[in-house]
PDB file of C-alpha atoms and ligand atoms in Angstrom:
ATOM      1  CA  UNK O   1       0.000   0.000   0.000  1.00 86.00           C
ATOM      2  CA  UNK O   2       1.186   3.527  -0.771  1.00 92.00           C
ATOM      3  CA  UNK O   3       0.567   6.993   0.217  1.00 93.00           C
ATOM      4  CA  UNK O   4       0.870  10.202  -1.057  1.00 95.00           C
ATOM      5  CA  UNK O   5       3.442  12.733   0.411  1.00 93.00           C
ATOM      6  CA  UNK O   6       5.281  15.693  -0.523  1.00 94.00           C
ATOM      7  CA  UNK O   7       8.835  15.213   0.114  1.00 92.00           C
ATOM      8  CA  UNK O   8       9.852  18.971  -1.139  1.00 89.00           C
ATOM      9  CA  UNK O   9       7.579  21.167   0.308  1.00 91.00           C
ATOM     10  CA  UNK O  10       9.197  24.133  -1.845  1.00 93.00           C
ATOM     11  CA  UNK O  11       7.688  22.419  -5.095  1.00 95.00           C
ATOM     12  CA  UNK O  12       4.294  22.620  -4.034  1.00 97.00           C
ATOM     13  CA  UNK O  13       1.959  25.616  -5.246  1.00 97.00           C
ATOM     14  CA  UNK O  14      -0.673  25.059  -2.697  1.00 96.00           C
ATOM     15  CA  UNK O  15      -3.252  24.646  -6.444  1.00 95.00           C
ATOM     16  CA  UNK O  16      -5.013  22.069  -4.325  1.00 95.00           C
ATOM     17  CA  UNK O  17      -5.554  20.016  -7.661  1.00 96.00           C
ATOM     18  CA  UNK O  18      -4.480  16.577  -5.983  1.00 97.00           C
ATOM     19  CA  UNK O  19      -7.431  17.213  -3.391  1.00 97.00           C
ATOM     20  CA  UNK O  20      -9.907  18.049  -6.387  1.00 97.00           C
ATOM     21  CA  UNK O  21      -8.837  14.822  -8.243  1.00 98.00           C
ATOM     22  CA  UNK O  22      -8.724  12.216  -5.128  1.00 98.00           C
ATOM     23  CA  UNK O  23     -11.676  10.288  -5.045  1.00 97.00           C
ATOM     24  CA  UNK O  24     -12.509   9.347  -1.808  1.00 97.00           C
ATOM     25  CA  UNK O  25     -11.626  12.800  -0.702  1.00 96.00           C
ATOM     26  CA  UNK O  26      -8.819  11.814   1.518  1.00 96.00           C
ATOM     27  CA  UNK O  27      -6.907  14.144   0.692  1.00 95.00           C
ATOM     28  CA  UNK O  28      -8.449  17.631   1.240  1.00 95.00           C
ATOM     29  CA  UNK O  29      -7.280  21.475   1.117  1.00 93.00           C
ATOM     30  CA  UNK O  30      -8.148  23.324   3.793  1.00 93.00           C
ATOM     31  CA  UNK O  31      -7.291  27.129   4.653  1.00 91.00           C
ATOM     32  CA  UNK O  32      -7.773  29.447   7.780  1.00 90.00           C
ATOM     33  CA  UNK O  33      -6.698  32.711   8.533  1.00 87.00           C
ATOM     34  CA  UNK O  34      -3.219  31.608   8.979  1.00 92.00           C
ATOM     35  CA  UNK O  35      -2.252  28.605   6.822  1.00 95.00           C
ATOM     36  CA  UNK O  36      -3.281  26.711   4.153  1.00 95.00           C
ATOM     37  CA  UNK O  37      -3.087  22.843   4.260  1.00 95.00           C
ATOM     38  CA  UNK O  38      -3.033  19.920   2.526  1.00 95.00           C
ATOM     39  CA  UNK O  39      -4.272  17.354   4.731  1.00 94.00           C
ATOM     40  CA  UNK O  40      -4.286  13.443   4.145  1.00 94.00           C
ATOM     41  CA  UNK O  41      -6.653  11.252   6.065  1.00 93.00           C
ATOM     42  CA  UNK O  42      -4.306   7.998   5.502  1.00 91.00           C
ATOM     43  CA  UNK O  43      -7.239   5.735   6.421  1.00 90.00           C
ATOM     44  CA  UNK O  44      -9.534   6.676   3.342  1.00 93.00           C
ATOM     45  CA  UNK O  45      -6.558   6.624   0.904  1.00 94.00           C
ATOM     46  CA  UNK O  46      -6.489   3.623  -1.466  1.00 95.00           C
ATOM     47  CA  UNK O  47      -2.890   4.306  -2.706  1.00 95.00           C
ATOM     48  CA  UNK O  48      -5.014   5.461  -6.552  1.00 97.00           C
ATOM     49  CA  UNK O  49      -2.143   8.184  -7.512  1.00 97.00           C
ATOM     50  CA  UNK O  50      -4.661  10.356  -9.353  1.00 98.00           C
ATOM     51  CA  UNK O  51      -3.244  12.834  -6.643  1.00 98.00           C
ATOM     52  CA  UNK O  52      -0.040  12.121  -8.164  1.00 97.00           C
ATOM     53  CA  UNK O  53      -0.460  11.960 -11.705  1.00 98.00           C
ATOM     54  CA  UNK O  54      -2.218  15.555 -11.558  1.00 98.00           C
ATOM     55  CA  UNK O  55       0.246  17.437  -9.594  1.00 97.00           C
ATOM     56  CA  UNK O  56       2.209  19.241 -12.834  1.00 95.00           C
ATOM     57  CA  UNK O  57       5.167  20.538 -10.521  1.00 95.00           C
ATOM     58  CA  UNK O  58       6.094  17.397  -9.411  1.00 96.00           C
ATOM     59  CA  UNK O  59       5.906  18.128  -5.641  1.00 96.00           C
ATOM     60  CA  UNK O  60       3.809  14.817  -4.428  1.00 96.00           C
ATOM     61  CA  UNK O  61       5.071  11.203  -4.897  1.00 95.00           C
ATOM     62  CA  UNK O  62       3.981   7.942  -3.290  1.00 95.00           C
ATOM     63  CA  UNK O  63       5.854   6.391  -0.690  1.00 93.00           C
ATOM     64  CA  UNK O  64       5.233   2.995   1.053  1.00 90.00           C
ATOM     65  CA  UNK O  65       2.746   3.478   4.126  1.00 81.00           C
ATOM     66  CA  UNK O  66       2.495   4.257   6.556  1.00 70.00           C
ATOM     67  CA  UNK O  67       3.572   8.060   5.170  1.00 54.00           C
ATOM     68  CA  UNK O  68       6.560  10.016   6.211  1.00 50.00           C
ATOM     69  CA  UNK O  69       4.489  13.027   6.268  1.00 54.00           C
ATOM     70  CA  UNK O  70       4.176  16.056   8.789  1.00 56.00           C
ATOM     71  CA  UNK O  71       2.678  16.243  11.629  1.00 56.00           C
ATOM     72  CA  UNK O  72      -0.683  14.821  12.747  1.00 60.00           C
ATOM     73  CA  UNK O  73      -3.922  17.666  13.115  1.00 60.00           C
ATOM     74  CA  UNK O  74      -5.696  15.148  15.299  1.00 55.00           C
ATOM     75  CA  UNK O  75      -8.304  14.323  13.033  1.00 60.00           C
ATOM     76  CA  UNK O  76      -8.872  10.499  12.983  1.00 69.00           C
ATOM     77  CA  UNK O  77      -5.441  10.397  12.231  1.00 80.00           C
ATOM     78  CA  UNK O  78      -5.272  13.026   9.419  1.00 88.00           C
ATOM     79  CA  UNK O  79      -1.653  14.391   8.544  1.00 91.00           C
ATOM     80  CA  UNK O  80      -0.471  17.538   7.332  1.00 92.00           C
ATOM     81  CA  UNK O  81       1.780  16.679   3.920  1.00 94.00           C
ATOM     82  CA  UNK O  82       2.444  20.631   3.365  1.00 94.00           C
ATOM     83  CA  UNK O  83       1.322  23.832   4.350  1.00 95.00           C
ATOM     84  CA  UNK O  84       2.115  27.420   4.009  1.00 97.00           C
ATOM     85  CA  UNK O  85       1.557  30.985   5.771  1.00 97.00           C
ATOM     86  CA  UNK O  86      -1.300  33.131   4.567  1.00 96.00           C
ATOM     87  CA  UNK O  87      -0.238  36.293   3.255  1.00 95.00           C
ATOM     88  CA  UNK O  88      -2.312  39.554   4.673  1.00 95.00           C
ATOM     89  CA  UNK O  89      -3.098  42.211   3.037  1.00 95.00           C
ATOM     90  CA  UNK O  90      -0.458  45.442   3.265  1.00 94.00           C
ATOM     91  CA  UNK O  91      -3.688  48.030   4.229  1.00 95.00           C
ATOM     92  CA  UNK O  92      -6.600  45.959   5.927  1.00 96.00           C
ATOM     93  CA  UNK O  93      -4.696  42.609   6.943  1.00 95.00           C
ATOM     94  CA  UNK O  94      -7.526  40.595   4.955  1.00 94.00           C
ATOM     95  CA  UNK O  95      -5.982  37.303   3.911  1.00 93.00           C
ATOM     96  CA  UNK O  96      -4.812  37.283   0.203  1.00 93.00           C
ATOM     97  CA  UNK O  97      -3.522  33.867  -0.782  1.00 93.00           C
ATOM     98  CA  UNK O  98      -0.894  31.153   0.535  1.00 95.00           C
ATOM     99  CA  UNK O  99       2.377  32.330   0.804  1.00 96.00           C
ATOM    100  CA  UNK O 100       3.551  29.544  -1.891  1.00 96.00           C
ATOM    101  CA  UNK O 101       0.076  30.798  -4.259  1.00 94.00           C
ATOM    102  CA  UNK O 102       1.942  34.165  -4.546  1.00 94.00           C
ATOM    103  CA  UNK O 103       4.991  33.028  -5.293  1.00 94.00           C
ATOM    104  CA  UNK O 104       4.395  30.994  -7.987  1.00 94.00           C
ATOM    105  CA  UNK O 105       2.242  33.886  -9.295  1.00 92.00           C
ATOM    106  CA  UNK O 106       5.430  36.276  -9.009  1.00 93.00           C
ATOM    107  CA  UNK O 107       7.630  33.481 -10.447  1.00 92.00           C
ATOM    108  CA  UNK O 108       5.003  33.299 -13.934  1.00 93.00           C
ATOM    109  CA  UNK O 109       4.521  37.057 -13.924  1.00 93.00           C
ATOM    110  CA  UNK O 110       6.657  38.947 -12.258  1.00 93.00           C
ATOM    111  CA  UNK O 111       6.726  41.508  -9.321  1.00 87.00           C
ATOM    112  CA  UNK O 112       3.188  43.381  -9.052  1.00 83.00           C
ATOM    113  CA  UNK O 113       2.416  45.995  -6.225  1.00 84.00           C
ATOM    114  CA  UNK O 114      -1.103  44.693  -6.251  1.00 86.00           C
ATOM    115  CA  UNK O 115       0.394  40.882  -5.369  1.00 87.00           C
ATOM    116  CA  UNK O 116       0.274  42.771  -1.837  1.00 90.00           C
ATOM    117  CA  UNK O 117      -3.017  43.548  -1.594  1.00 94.00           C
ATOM    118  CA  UNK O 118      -6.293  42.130  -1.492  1.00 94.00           C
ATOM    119  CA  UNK O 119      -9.022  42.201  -3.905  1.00 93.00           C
ATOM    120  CA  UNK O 120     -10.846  45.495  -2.059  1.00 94.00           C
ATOM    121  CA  UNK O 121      -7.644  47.163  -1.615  1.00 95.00           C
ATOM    122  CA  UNK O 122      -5.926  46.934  -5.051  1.00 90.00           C
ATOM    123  CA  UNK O 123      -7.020  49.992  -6.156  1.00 84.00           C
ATOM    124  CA  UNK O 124      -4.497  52.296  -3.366  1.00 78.00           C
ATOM    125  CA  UNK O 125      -2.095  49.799  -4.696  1.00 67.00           C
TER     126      UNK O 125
HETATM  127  S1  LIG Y 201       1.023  18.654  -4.226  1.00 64.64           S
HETATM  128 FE1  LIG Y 201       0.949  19.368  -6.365  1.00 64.64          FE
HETATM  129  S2  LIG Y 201      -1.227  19.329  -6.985  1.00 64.64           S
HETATM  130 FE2  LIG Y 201      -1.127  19.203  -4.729  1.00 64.64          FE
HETATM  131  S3  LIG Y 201      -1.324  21.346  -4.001  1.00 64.64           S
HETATM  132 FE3  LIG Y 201       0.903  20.891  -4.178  1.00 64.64          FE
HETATM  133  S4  LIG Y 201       1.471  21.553  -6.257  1.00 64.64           S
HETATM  134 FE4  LIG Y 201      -0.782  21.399  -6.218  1.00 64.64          FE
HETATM  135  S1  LIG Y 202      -3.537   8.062  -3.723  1.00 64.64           S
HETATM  136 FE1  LIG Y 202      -5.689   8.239  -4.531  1.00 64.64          FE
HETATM  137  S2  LIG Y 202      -7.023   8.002  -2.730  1.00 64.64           S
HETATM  138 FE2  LIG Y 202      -4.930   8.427  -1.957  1.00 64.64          FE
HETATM  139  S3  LIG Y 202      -4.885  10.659  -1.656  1.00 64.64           S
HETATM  140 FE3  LIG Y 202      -4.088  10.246  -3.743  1.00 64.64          FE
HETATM  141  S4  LIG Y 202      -5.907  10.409  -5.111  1.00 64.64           S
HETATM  142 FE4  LIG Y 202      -6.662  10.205  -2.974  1.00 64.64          FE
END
């Protein structure tokens, strides 16, 4: 049996396509004010690697179980593969996007001043 993990976190975008293609839902994305996760619940993984075939930057692989990955949330046993900081805004401190979102944004486009800001606050940008 394998499992899904992502060995180097830097790779991963935080696109949350593996979560939208696994089918059981084990693996899910989930964001709060502060982070954005990818969280595995290793007992409703069947090993598929749809989560793995879909991820174009290469960031998740399957390992033999039971995973190497991070740390548990205390969720029936649900671990966190990666996560990543939630970037506030510069004027109201709204949340924007994952830290690793923006930087693959910058990385395809460029510096922006409005990368900083959030959607009501682009226009002082
Ligand atoms: S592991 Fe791949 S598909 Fe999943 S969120 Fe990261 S970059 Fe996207
Ligand atoms: S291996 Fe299959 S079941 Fe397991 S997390 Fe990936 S897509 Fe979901």
């Amino acid at each position: 049996m394998n499992l899904p993990a992502v060995p180097n976190a830097d790779l991963c975008t935080m696109c949350g396509f593996c979560a939208q293609a696994c089918p059981p839902h084990a693996l899910r994305w989930v964001e709060n004010p502060r982070e954005t996760r990818l969280v595995l619940a290793p007992a409703d993984c069947d090993g598929c690697g749809k989560c793995v075939q879909v991820c174009e930057f290469k960031a998740m692989t399957l390992v033999p179980a039971p995973s190497p990955a991070g740390s548990s949330v205390g969720d029936e046993g649900a671990v966190i593969l990666c996560s990543s900081p939630v970037v506030p805004c510069r004027n109201c401190g709204a949340p924007i996007a994952s830290k690793a979102e923006l930087a693959y944004i910058v990385r395809q486009i460029g510096e922006a001043k409005w990368q900083n800001y959030c959607l009501d606050c682009r226009g002082i940008a």
